[in-house]
Amino acid sequence: DTEVTQTPKHLVMGMTNKKSLKCEQHMGHRAMYWYKQKAKKPPELMFVYSYEKLSINESVPSRFSPECPNSSLLNLHLHALQPEDSALYLCASSHTGTGINNEQFFGPGTRLTVL
Amino acid sequence: GEDVEQSLFLSVREGDSSVINCTYTDSSSTYLYWYKQEPGAGLQLLTYIFSNMDMKQDQRLTVLLNKKDKHLSLRIADTQTGDSAIYFCASPSGGGADGLTFGKGTHLIIQP
């Protein structure tokens, strides 16, 4: 199984809502990532989890809260988002370690619209 | 941090070869990657090259790496309409599981 799955595919939420994005992989990868991609732009890294521990926390607003319940699951909790947070949110996973091929496998993404 | 640059558009005729170019700044990058993104979809890993290689061929895809100039290219032979997409080169942002830094992406346009 070389698939990363993400749910939901589409999400529309108001600025006062709380929602969660979910990601799952069964490739035995111990690193999982959240990226944000605005239209016609490259993906930008938001968070990295390595062995279920947050190892990089970019300067992402606190209205985005990642969670890694186990090595196969990754969530992104959303609260009080702004319209400019509308984007495609991509999850990825990879093996982890220096000097090895850390090729990342991406899910199809969740298209988020904030009204 | 790592900086990756690509040209934004490439237009080729169906059946011709496409060459997409990329430059990067971090000379310690061990692996370099090419991803393909079709409209409304996620990213598909196309191929990668290890930094001690100059060339890697995989069916219609050929990757060339010039480490001295920090230049990477992806050649697609016999370009088909299904190759129309945005192509991103990517380099590790740092060692281990530090995520990837992507170029801005090259939009490959196929003319009939």
PDB file of C-alpha atoms in Angstrom:
ATOM      1  CA  ASP A   1       0.000   0.000   0.000  1.00  0.00           C
ATOM      2  CA  THR A   2       1.717   3.199  -1.194  1.00  0.00           C
ATOM      3  CA  GLU A   3      -1.223   5.485  -0.618  1.00  0.00           C
ATOM      4  CA  VAL A   4      -1.742   8.483   1.618  1.00  0.00           C
ATOM      5  CA  THR A   5      -5.415   9.187   2.215  1.00  0.00           C
ATOM      6  CA  GLN A   6      -6.944  12.469   3.308  1.00  0.00           C
ATOM      7  CA  THR A   7     -10.440  13.360   4.468  1.00  0.00           C
ATOM      8  CA  PRO A   8     -12.493  15.280   3.708  1.00  0.00           C
ATOM      9  CA  LYS A   9     -11.783  16.081   0.058  1.00  0.00           C
ATOM     10  CA  HIS A  10     -13.549  19.417   0.329  1.00  0.00           C
ATOM     11  CA  LEU A  11     -14.434  21.530   3.348  1.00  0.00           C
ATOM     12  CA  VAL A  12     -16.298  24.815   3.617  1.00  0.00           C
ATOM     13  CA  MET A  13     -16.307  26.466   7.017  1.00  0.00           C
ATOM     14  CA  GLY A  14     -17.141  29.763   8.633  1.00  0.00           C
ATOM     15  CA  MET A  15     -14.656  31.807  10.592  1.00  0.00           C
ATOM     16  CA  THR A  16     -16.172  30.719  13.924  1.00  0.00           C
ATOM     17  CA  ASN A  17     -16.217  26.994  13.160  1.00  0.00           C
ATOM     18  CA  LYS A  18     -13.913  24.274  14.503  1.00  0.00           C
ATOM     19  CA  LYS A  19     -13.041  21.481  12.099  1.00  0.00           C
ATOM     20  CA  SER A  20     -10.330  18.847  11.627  1.00  0.00           C
ATOM     21  CA  LEU A  21      -8.494  17.493   8.604  1.00  0.00           C
ATOM     22  CA  LYS A  22      -7.365  13.874   8.713  1.00  0.00           C
ATOM     23  CA  CYS A  23      -4.521  11.999   7.046  1.00  0.00           C
ATOM     24  CA  GLU A  24      -3.568   8.327   7.147  1.00  0.00           C
ATOM     25  CA  GLN A  25      -0.760   6.175   5.721  1.00  0.00           C
ATOM     26  CA  HIS A  26       0.160   2.495   6.101  1.00  0.00           C
ATOM     27  CA  MET A  27       3.625   2.494   4.557  1.00  0.00           C
ATOM     28  CA  GLY A  28       5.434   2.275   7.889  1.00  0.00           C
ATOM     29  CA  HIS A  29       6.703   5.822   7.501  1.00  0.00           C
ATOM     30  CA  ARG A  30       7.705   7.562  10.706  1.00  0.00           C
ATOM     31  CA  ALA A  31       7.638  11.134   9.337  1.00  0.00           C
ATOM     32  CA  MET A  32       4.437  12.945   8.371  1.00  0.00           C
ATOM     33  CA  TYR A  33       3.962  16.461   7.074  1.00  0.00           C
ATOM     34  CA  TRP A  34       1.354  19.150   6.521  1.00  0.00           C
ATOM     35  CA  TYR A  35       1.757  21.536   3.578  1.00  0.00           C
ATOM     36  CA  LYS A  36      -0.406  24.469   2.512  1.00  0.00           C
ATOM     37  CA  GLN A  37      -0.755  25.253  -1.192  1.00  0.00           C
ATOM     38  CA  LYS A  38      -2.385  28.439  -2.467  1.00  0.00           C
ATOM     39  CA  ALA A  39      -3.565  28.624  -6.064  1.00  0.00           C
ATOM     40  CA  LYS A  40      -0.738  28.725  -8.643  1.00  0.00           C
ATOM     41  CA  LYS A  41       1.889  28.505  -5.871  1.00  0.00           C
ATOM     42  CA  PRO A  42       4.170  25.700  -4.663  1.00  0.00           C
ATOM     43  CA  PRO A  43       3.364  23.807  -1.454  1.00  0.00           C
ATOM     44  CA  GLU A  44       4.721  25.427   1.697  1.00  0.00           C
ATOM     45  CA  LEU A  45       5.696  23.344   4.694  1.00  0.00           C
ATOM     46  CA  MET A  46       3.612  23.927   7.836  1.00  0.00           C
ATOM     47  CA  PHE A  47       4.490  21.117  10.238  1.00  0.00           C
ATOM     48  CA  VAL A  48       6.681  18.033  10.447  1.00  0.00           C
ATOM     49  CA  TYR A  49       6.188  15.092  12.779  1.00  0.00           C
ATOM     50  CA  SER A  50       9.009  12.618  13.190  1.00  0.00           C
ATOM     51  CA  TYR A  51       8.315   9.574  15.383  1.00  0.00           C
ATOM     52  CA  GLU A  52       5.079  11.250  16.529  1.00  0.00           C
ATOM     53  CA  LYS A  53       6.979  14.252  17.839  1.00  0.00           C
ATOM     54  CA  LEU A  54       6.671  17.706  16.329  1.00  0.00           C
ATOM     55  CA  SER A  55      10.178  18.392  15.085  1.00  0.00           C
ATOM     56  CA  ILE A  56       9.572  21.537  13.084  1.00  0.00           C
ATOM     57  CA  ASN A  57       6.955  24.158  13.818  1.00  0.00           C
ATOM     58  CA  GLU A  58       7.119  26.847  11.212  1.00  0.00           C
ATOM     59  CA  SER A  59       5.765  30.297  12.048  1.00  0.00           C
ATOM     60  CA  VAL A  60       2.241  29.076  11.420  1.00  0.00           C
ATOM     61  CA  PRO A  61      -0.639  30.849  13.216  1.00  0.00           C
ATOM     62  CA  SER A  62      -1.949  29.116  16.333  1.00  0.00           C
ATOM     63  CA  ARG A  63      -5.369  28.744  14.715  1.00  0.00           C
ATOM     64  CA  PHE A  64      -3.758  25.675  13.059  1.00  0.00           C
ATOM     65  CA  SER A  65      -3.065  22.904  15.567  1.00  0.00           C
ATOM     66  CA  PRO A  66      -1.451  19.640  14.432  1.00  0.00           C
ATOM     67  CA  GLU A  67      -1.845  16.313  16.202  1.00  0.00           C
ATOM     68  CA  CYS A  68      -0.182  12.958  15.573  1.00  0.00           C
ATOM     69  CA  PRO A  69      -2.088  10.303  17.572  1.00  0.00           C
ATOM     70  CA  ASN A  70       0.115   7.465  16.245  1.00  0.00           C
ATOM     71  CA  SER A  71       2.619   6.788  13.492  1.00  0.00           C
ATOM     72  CA  SER A  72      -0.102   6.216  10.873  1.00  0.00           C
ATOM     73  CA  LEU A  73      -2.381   9.167  11.589  1.00  0.00           C
ATOM     74  CA  LEU A  74      -2.004  12.902  11.335  1.00  0.00           C
ATOM     75  CA  ASN A  75      -4.677  15.494  12.087  1.00  0.00           C
ATOM     76  CA  LEU A  76      -4.852  19.238  11.568  1.00  0.00           C
ATOM     77  CA  HIS A  77      -7.303  21.015  13.869  1.00  0.00           C
ATOM     78  CA  LEU A  78      -8.706  24.295  12.573  1.00  0.00           C
ATOM     79  CA  HIS A  79     -10.255  27.047  14.683  1.00  0.00           C
ATOM     80  CA  ALA A  80     -11.173  30.666  13.977  1.00  0.00           C
ATOM     81  CA  LEU A  81      -9.692  30.613  10.491  1.00  0.00           C
ATOM     82  CA  GLN A  82      -9.555  33.602   8.158  1.00  0.00           C
ATOM     83  CA  PRO A  83     -10.610  33.749   4.482  1.00  0.00           C
ATOM     84  CA  GLU A  84      -6.937  33.957   3.480  1.00  0.00           C
ATOM     85  CA  ASP A  85      -6.481  30.456   4.942  1.00  0.00           C
ATOM     86  CA  SER A  86      -8.486  29.062   2.027  1.00  0.00           C
ATOM     87  CA  ALA A  87      -6.121  26.710   0.193  1.00  0.00           C
ATOM     88  CA  LEU A  88      -5.330  23.102  -0.652  1.00  0.00           C
ATOM     89  CA  TYR A  89      -3.934  21.335   2.424  1.00  0.00           C
ATOM     90  CA  LEU A  90      -1.640  18.472   1.560  1.00  0.00           C
ATOM     91  CA  CYS A  91      -0.454  15.684   3.813  1.00  0.00           C
ATOM     92  CA  ALA A  92       2.691  13.681   3.051  1.00  0.00           C
ATOM     93  CA  SER A  93       4.722  10.913   4.638  1.00  0.00           C
ATOM     94  CA  SER A  94       8.247   9.571   4.266  1.00  0.00           C
ATOM     95  CA  HIS A  95      10.933   7.474   5.861  1.00  0.00           C
ATOM     96  CA  THR A  96      13.122   9.518   8.131  1.00  0.00           C
ATOM     97  CA  GLY A  97      16.859   9.657   8.702  1.00  0.00           C
ATOM     98  CA  THR A  98      19.878  11.447   7.341  1.00  0.00           C
ATOM     99  CA  GLY A  99      21.536  10.212   4.188  1.00  0.00           C
ATOM    100  CA  ILE A 100      18.582   8.115   3.060  1.00  0.00           C
ATOM    101  CA  ASN A 101      15.983   8.792   0.421  1.00  0.00           C
ATOM    102  CA  ASN A 102      13.303  10.765   2.226  1.00  0.00           C
ATOM    103  CA  GLU A 103      11.000  10.785  -0.809  1.00  0.00           C
ATOM    104  CA  GLN A 104       7.645  12.074   0.291  1.00  0.00           C
ATOM    105  CA  PHE A 105       4.366  10.554  -0.801  1.00  0.00           C
ATOM    106  CA  PHE A 106       1.474  12.998  -0.937  1.00  0.00           C
ATOM    107  CA  GLY A 107      -2.221  12.579  -0.371  1.00  0.00           C
ATOM    108  CA  PRO A 108      -4.785  14.128  -2.751  1.00  0.00           C
ATOM    109  CA  GLY A 109      -5.322  17.072  -0.430  1.00  0.00           C
ATOM    110  CA  THR A 110      -8.273  18.765   1.247  1.00  0.00           C
ATOM    111  CA  ARG A 111      -9.634  21.821  -0.556  1.00  0.00           C
ATOM    112  CA  LEU A 112     -10.546  24.247   2.237  1.00  0.00           C
ATOM    113  CA  THR A 113     -12.731  27.318   1.746  1.00  0.00           C
ATOM    114  CA  VAL A 114     -13.198  29.744   4.641  1.00  0.00           C
ATOM    115  CA  LEU A 115     -16.190  32.067   4.342  1.00  0.00           C
TER     116      LEU A 115
ATOM    117  CA  GLY B   1      17.529  28.031   3.876  1.00  0.00           C
ATOM    118  CA  GLU B   2      17.249  26.234   0.563  1.00  0.00           C
ATOM    119  CA  ASP B   3      16.077  28.209  -2.482  1.00  0.00           C
ATOM    120  CA  VAL B   4      14.802  26.443  -5.605  1.00  0.00           C
ATOM    121  CA  GLU B   5      14.101  28.256  -8.886  1.00  0.00           C
ATOM    122  CA  GLN B   6      12.216  27.203 -12.022  1.00  0.00           C
ATOM    123  CA  SER B   7      10.833  28.922 -15.081  1.00  0.00           C
ATOM    124  CA  LEU B   8       7.049  29.253 -14.897  1.00  0.00           C
ATOM    125  CA  PHE B   9       5.883  28.076 -18.330  1.00  0.00           C
ATOM    126  CA  LEU B  10       7.004  25.715 -21.094  1.00  0.00           C
ATOM    127  CA  SER B  11       5.078  25.169 -24.313  1.00  0.00           C
ATOM    128  CA  VAL B  12       5.913  22.211 -26.587  1.00  0.00           C
ATOM    129  CA  ARG B  13       4.293  20.408 -29.484  1.00  0.00           C
ATOM    130  CA  GLU B  14       2.871  16.943 -28.966  1.00  0.00           C
ATOM    131  CA  GLY B  15       5.529  14.351 -29.815  1.00  0.00           C
ATOM    132  CA  ASP B  16       8.456  16.687 -29.131  1.00  0.00           C
ATOM    133  CA  SER B  17      10.737  16.475 -26.076  1.00  0.00           C
ATOM    134  CA  SER B  18      10.149  18.750 -23.078  1.00  0.00           C
ATOM    135  CA  VAL B  19      13.028  19.945 -20.937  1.00  0.00           C
ATOM    136  CA  ILE B  20      12.201  21.520 -17.587  1.00  0.00           C
ATOM    137  CA  ASN B  21      15.037  23.200 -15.723  1.00  0.00           C
ATOM    138  CA  CYS B  22      15.632  23.890 -12.040  1.00  0.00           C
ATOM    139  CA  THR B  23      18.393  25.459  -9.949  1.00  0.00           C
ATOM    140  CA  TYR B  24      18.946  25.002  -6.233  1.00  0.00           C
ATOM    141  CA  THR B  25      21.261  26.510  -3.652  1.00  0.00           C
ATOM    142  CA  ASP B  26      21.983  23.876  -1.002  1.00  0.00           C
ATOM    143  CA  SER B  27      24.982  21.854  -2.209  1.00  0.00           C
ATOM    144  CA  SER B  28      24.519  19.331   0.622  1.00  0.00           C
ATOM    145  CA  SER B  29      21.205  18.072  -0.818  1.00  0.00           C
ATOM    146  CA  THR B  30      21.546  14.296  -1.082  1.00  0.00           C
ATOM    147  CA  TYR B  31      18.427  13.622  -3.132  1.00  0.00           C
ATOM    148  CA  LEU B  32      16.531  15.843  -5.551  1.00  0.00           C
ATOM    149  CA  TYR B  33      12.969  15.176  -6.671  1.00  0.00           C
ATOM    150  CA  TRP B  34      10.547  15.886  -9.481  1.00  0.00           C
ATOM    151  CA  TYR B  35       6.826  15.986  -8.748  1.00  0.00           C
ATOM    152  CA  LYS B  36       3.876  16.326 -11.129  1.00  0.00           C
ATOM    153  CA  GLN B  37       0.604  18.029 -10.206  1.00  0.00           C
ATOM    154  CA  GLU B  38      -2.466  17.859 -12.411  1.00  0.00           C
ATOM    155  CA  PRO B  39      -5.281  20.420 -11.907  1.00  0.00           C
ATOM    156  CA  GLY B  40      -7.120  19.950  -8.623  1.00  0.00           C
ATOM    157  CA  ALA B  41      -4.955  16.989  -7.602  1.00  0.00           C
ATOM    158  CA  GLY B  42      -2.196  16.233  -5.118  1.00  0.00           C
ATOM    159  CA  LEU B  43       1.464  15.802  -5.975  1.00  0.00           C
ATOM    160  CA  GLN B  44       2.710  12.668  -7.719  1.00  0.00           C
ATOM    161  CA  LEU B  45       6.359  11.722  -7.260  1.00  0.00           C
ATOM    162  CA  LEU B  46       7.762  11.220 -10.765  1.00  0.00           C
ATOM    163  CA  THR B  47      11.393  10.459 -10.130  1.00  0.00           C
ATOM    164  CA  TYR B  48      14.395  11.369  -8.019  1.00  0.00           C
ATOM    165  CA  ILE B  49      18.143  11.434  -8.379  1.00  0.00           C
ATOM    166  CA  PHE B  50      20.854  10.854  -5.835  1.00  0.00           C
ATOM    167  CA  SER B  51      23.511  13.536  -5.644  1.00  0.00           C
ATOM    168  CA  ASN B  52      26.366  11.226  -6.680  1.00  0.00           C
ATOM    169  CA  MET B  53      24.671  10.539 -10.020  1.00  0.00           C
ATOM    170  CA  ASP B  54      24.842  12.658 -13.174  1.00  0.00           C
ATOM    171  CA  MET B  55      21.929  11.081 -14.972  1.00  0.00           C
ATOM    172  CA  LYS B  56      18.993   8.813 -14.329  1.00  0.00           C
ATOM    173  CA  GLN B  57      16.653   7.410 -16.977  1.00  0.00           C
ATOM    174  CA  ASP B  58      13.221   5.966 -16.308  1.00  0.00           C
ATOM    175  CA  GLN B  59      11.198   5.144 -19.450  1.00  0.00           C
ATOM    176  CA  ARG B  60      10.336   8.526 -21.060  1.00  0.00           C
ATOM    177  CA  LEU B  61      11.915  10.517 -18.229  1.00  0.00           C
ATOM    178  CA  THR B  62      15.580  11.523 -18.048  1.00  0.00           C
ATOM    179  CA  VAL B  63      16.976  13.489 -15.123  1.00  0.00           C
ATOM    180  CA  LEU B  64      20.290  15.314 -15.481  1.00  0.00           C
ATOM    181  CA  LEU B  65      22.177  16.714 -12.507  1.00  0.00           C
ATOM    182  CA  ASN B  66      25.048  19.184 -12.676  1.00  0.00           C
ATOM    183  CA  LYS B  67      26.255  19.465  -9.094  1.00  0.00           C
ATOM    184  CA  LYS B  68      28.883  22.080  -9.884  1.00  0.00           C
ATOM    185  CA  ASP B  69      26.270  24.476 -11.255  1.00  0.00           C
ATOM    186  CA  LYS B  70      23.507  23.204  -8.907  1.00  0.00           C
ATOM    187  CA  HIS B  71      21.331  22.624 -11.959  1.00  0.00           C
ATOM    188  CA  LEU B  72      18.740  19.896 -12.382  1.00  0.00           C
ATOM    189  CA  SER B  73      16.685  19.122 -15.470  1.00  0.00           C
ATOM    190  CA  LEU B  74      13.829  16.799 -16.379  1.00  0.00           C
ATOM    191  CA  ARG B  75      13.462  15.676 -19.973  1.00  0.00           C
ATOM    192  CA  ILE B  76      10.198  14.110 -21.096  1.00  0.00           C
ATOM    193  CA  ALA B  77      10.536  12.291 -24.415  1.00  0.00           C
ATOM    194  CA  ASP B  78       7.627  12.096 -26.889  1.00  0.00           C
ATOM    195  CA  THR B  79       5.483  14.521 -24.891  1.00  0.00           C
ATOM    196  CA  GLN B  80       1.788  13.572 -24.823  1.00  0.00           C
ATOM    197  CA  THR B  81      -1.340  15.561 -23.912  1.00  0.00           C
ATOM    198  CA  GLY B  82      -1.496  13.599 -20.647  1.00  0.00           C
ATOM    199  CA  ASP B  83       1.815  15.192 -19.651  1.00  0.00           C
ATOM    200  CA  SER B  84       0.115  18.576 -19.361  1.00  0.00           C
ATOM    201  CA  ALA B  85       0.554  19.543 -15.700  1.00  0.00           C
ATOM    202  CA  ILE B  86       2.674  21.599 -13.327  1.00  0.00           C
ATOM    203  CA  TYR B  87       6.086  20.114 -12.610  1.00  0.00           C
ATOM    204  CA  PHE B  88       7.862  20.916  -9.352  1.00  0.00           C
ATOM    205  CA  CYS B  89      11.466  20.230  -8.507  1.00  0.00           C
ATOM    206  CA  ALA B  90      12.100  19.818  -4.808  1.00  0.00           C
ATOM    207  CA  SER B  91      15.067  19.641  -2.503  1.00  0.00           C
ATOM    208  CA  PRO B  92      15.205  18.649   1.160  1.00  0.00           C
ATOM    209  CA  SER B  93      14.982  21.708   3.352  1.00  0.00           C
ATOM    210  CA  GLY B  94      17.537  20.208   5.724  1.00  0.00           C
ATOM    211  CA  GLY B  95      18.778  16.851   6.976  1.00  0.00           C
ATOM    212  CA  GLY B  96      16.451  14.022   8.054  1.00  0.00           C
ATOM    213  CA  ALA B  97      12.706  14.741   8.098  1.00  0.00           C
ATOM    214  CA  ASP B  98      12.781  18.461   7.516  1.00  0.00           C
ATOM    215  CA  GLY B  99      10.307  18.628   4.683  1.00  0.00           C
ATOM    216  CA  LEU B 100      10.888  19.706   1.097  1.00  0.00           C
ATOM    217  CA  THR B 101      11.464  23.091  -0.475  1.00  0.00           C
ATOM    218  CA  PHE B 102       9.702  23.319  -3.814  1.00  0.00           C
ATOM    219  CA  GLY B 103      10.416  25.444  -6.828  1.00  0.00           C
ATOM    220  CA  LYS B 104       7.562  27.639  -8.067  1.00  0.00           C
ATOM    221  CA  GLY B 105       6.573  24.969 -10.601  1.00  0.00           C
ATOM    222  CA  THR B 106       6.730  24.877 -14.399  1.00  0.00           C
ATOM    223  CA  HIS B 107       3.407  24.741 -16.209  1.00  0.00           C
ATOM    224  CA  LEU B 108       3.888  22.409 -19.201  1.00  0.00           C
ATOM    225  CA  ILE B 109       1.530  23.296 -22.053  1.00  0.00           C
ATOM    226  CA  ILE B 110       1.114  20.841 -24.924  1.00  0.00           C
ATOM    227  CA  GLN B 111       0.250  22.159 -28.363  1.00  0.00           C
ATOM    228  CA  PRO B 112      -1.531  19.726 -30.720  1.00  0.00           C
TER     229      PRO B 112
END
